[in-house]
Amino acid sequence: LHDSGSSSDSSGGSIGFDAPCISCASPPAVDLPALKQTTARLRRAAAAASFNAAAEHAAHEAHHSHEHLEQELANLKDDSKEAWEAKALVCVTGIMTLGTSFLCLSAAYMETDCGRMLARRAKRLRDSIADRPPIVQ
């Protein structure tokens, strides 16, 4: 519907049905191959952002780094300053790794113990509520 304004009527314009309504036009045809390609691209992007992909990427980078370090280590003399520094770093990081592993295990134990305590408390509260006589007002 539109106001044509071309009418000779003295009351202004008239309502005509001669022009098609743009908002009622049929929707454009969907390009299925392009839609499938876009969907596949979005799935790949989601997979790349997932934790598994991130962990695999980090492991891949660590593997390459390890290969480079092996090549450098093959050229290292046992009595050189760099060899002693590397050994010291390995000893320090080994101790740090053991310490952080202990802390992780302790945190897991504390979390488990806290969960047990909360479960016991909830059971006691549920039992105490069930044993109470109903309150009449």
Coordinates of C-alpha atoms in Angstrom, one line a residue:
L1 CA 0.0 0.0 0.0
H2 CA 1.2 3.4 -0.7
D3 CA -0.1 7.0 -1.2
S4 CA 0.2 7.5 -4.9
G5 CA -0.4 11.3 -4.8
S6 CA -1.3 11.2 -8.5
S7 CA -5.0 11.3 -8.0
S8 CA -7.0 14.3 -9.0
D9 CA -9.2 13.8 -5.9
S10 CA -9.4 17.0 -3.8
S11 CA -8.9 15.1 -0.6
G12 CA -5.2 14.5 -1.3
G13 CA -3.8 11.2 -2.4
S14 CA -5.5 7.9 -2.8
I15 CA -4.4 4.5 -1.7
G16 CA -3.2 2.3 -4.6
F17 CA -2.1 -1.2 -5.1
D18 CA 0.0 -0.7 -8.2
A19 CA 3.6 -0.9 -6.7
P20 CA 4.8 -4.1 -5.1
C21 CA 5.7 -4.0 -1.4
I22 CA 9.5 -4.4 -0.9
S23 CA 9.1 -5.9 2.6
C24 CA 6.7 -8.6 1.3
A25 CA 9.0 -9.7 -1.6
S26 CA 10.1 -13.3 -1.6
P27 CA 13.4 -14.0 0.2
P28 CA 16.5 -14.4 -2.0
A29 CA 17.5 -17.9 -2.9
V30 CA 20.0 -19.5 -0.5
D31 CA 23.4 -20.5 -2.0
L32 CA 23.8 -23.9 -0.5
P33 CA 27.4 -24.5 -1.4
A34 CA 28.4 -21.2 0.1
L35 CA 26.4 -22.0 3.2
K36 CA 28.0 -25.4 3.6
Q37 CA 31.5 -23.8 3.1
T38 CA 30.7 -21.1 5.7
T39 CA 29.4 -23.7 8.2
A40 CA 32.6 -25.8 7.7
R41 CA 34.8 -22.8 8.2
L42 CA 32.9 -21.9 11.4
R43 CA 33.3 -25.5 12.7
R44 CA 37.0 -25.4 12.0
A45 CA 37.3 -22.1 13.8
A46 CA 35.4 -23.5 16.8
A47 CA 37.6 -26.6 16.9
A48 CA 40.8 -24.5 16.7
A49 CA 39.6 -22.5 19.7
S50 CA 38.8 -25.6 21.8
F51 CA 41.0 -26.7 24.6
N52 CA 42.0 -29.9 22.9
A53 CA 43.3 -28.0 19.9
A54 CA 45.1 -25.5 22.1
A55 CA 46.7 -28.3 24.1
E56 CA 47.7 -30.2 20.9
H57 CA 49.2 -27.0 19.5
A58 CA 51.2 -26.4 22.7
A59 CA 52.4 -30.0 22.6
H60 CA 53.4 -29.6 18.9
E61 CA 55.4 -26.5 19.7
A62 CA 57.0 -28.2 22.7
H63 CA 58.1 -31.1 20.5
H64 CA 59.7 -28.7 18.0
S65 CA 61.4 -26.9 20.8
H66 CA 62.7 -30.2 22.2
E67 CA 64.2 -31.1 18.8
H68 CA 66.0 -27.8 18.7
L69 CA 67.3 -28.3 22.2
E70 CA 68.5 -31.8 21.4
Q71 CA 70.5 -30.4 18.4
E72 CA 72.1 -27.7 20.7
L73 CA 72.8 -30.3 23.4
A74 CA 74.7 -32.5 20.9
N75 CA 77.1 -29.7 20.3
L76 CA 77.6 -28.9 24.1
K77 CA 80.7 -30.0 25.9
D78 CA 80.3 -31.5 29.4
D79 CA 82.8 -29.1 31.1
S80 CA 81.5 -25.9 29.5
K81 CA 79.9 -23.1 31.4
E82 CA 76.6 -23.5 29.5
A83 CA 76.5 -27.2 30.4
W84 CA 76.8 -26.4 34.1
E85 CA 74.1 -23.8 33.8
A86 CA 71.8 -26.2 32.0
K87 CA 72.3 -28.9 34.7
A88 CA 71.6 -26.3 37.4
L89 CA 68.4 -25.2 35.6
V90 CA 67.3 -28.8 35.3
C91 CA 67.9 -29.5 39.0
V92 CA 66.0 -26.3 40.0
T93 CA 63.1 -26.9 37.7
G94 CA 62.9 -30.5 38.7
I95 CA 62.5 -29.5 42.3
M96 CA 59.9 -26.8 41.3
T97 CA 58.0 -29.4 39.3
L98 CA 57.9 -31.8 42.3
G99 CA 56.8 -28.9 44.5
T100 CA 54.0 -27.8 42.2
S101 CA 52.8 -31.4 41.8
F102 CA 52.6 -31.7 45.6
L103 CA 50.6 -28.4 45.8
C104 CA 48.2 -29.7 43.1
L105 CA 47.7 -33.0 44.9
S106 CA 47.2 -31.1 48.2
A107 CA 44.6 -28.8 46.5
A108 CA 42.8 -31.8 45.1
Y109 CA 42.7 -33.5 48.5
M110 CA 41.4 -30.3 50.2
E111 CA 38.7 -29.8 47.6
T112 CA 37.6 -33.4 48.0
D113 CA 37.6 -33.1 51.8
C114 CA 35.7 -29.9 51.6
G115 CA 33.1 -31.6 49.4
R116 CA 32.7 -34.4 51.9
M117 CA 32.3 -31.9 54.8
L118 CA 29.6 -30.0 52.8
A119 CA 27.8 -33.2 52.0
R120 CA 27.8 -34.2 55.7
R121 CA 26.6 -30.8 56.7
A122 CA 23.8 -30.9 54.2
K123 CA 22.7 -34.4 55.4
R124 CA 22.6 -33.2 59.0
L125 CA 20.6 -30.1 58.1
R126 CA 18.2 -32.2 56.0
D127 CA 17.8 -34.7 58.9
S128 CA 17.2 -31.9 61.5
I129 CA 14.6 -30.3 59.3
A130 CA 12.9 -33.6 58.8
D131 CA 12.8 -34.2 62.6
R132 CA 11.2 -30.9 63.5
P133 CA 7.5 -30.8 64.2
P134 CA 5.5 -28.7 61.9
I135 CA 4.8 -25.2 63.0
V136 CA 1.1 -24.3 63.2
Q137 CA 0.3 -20.6 63.0

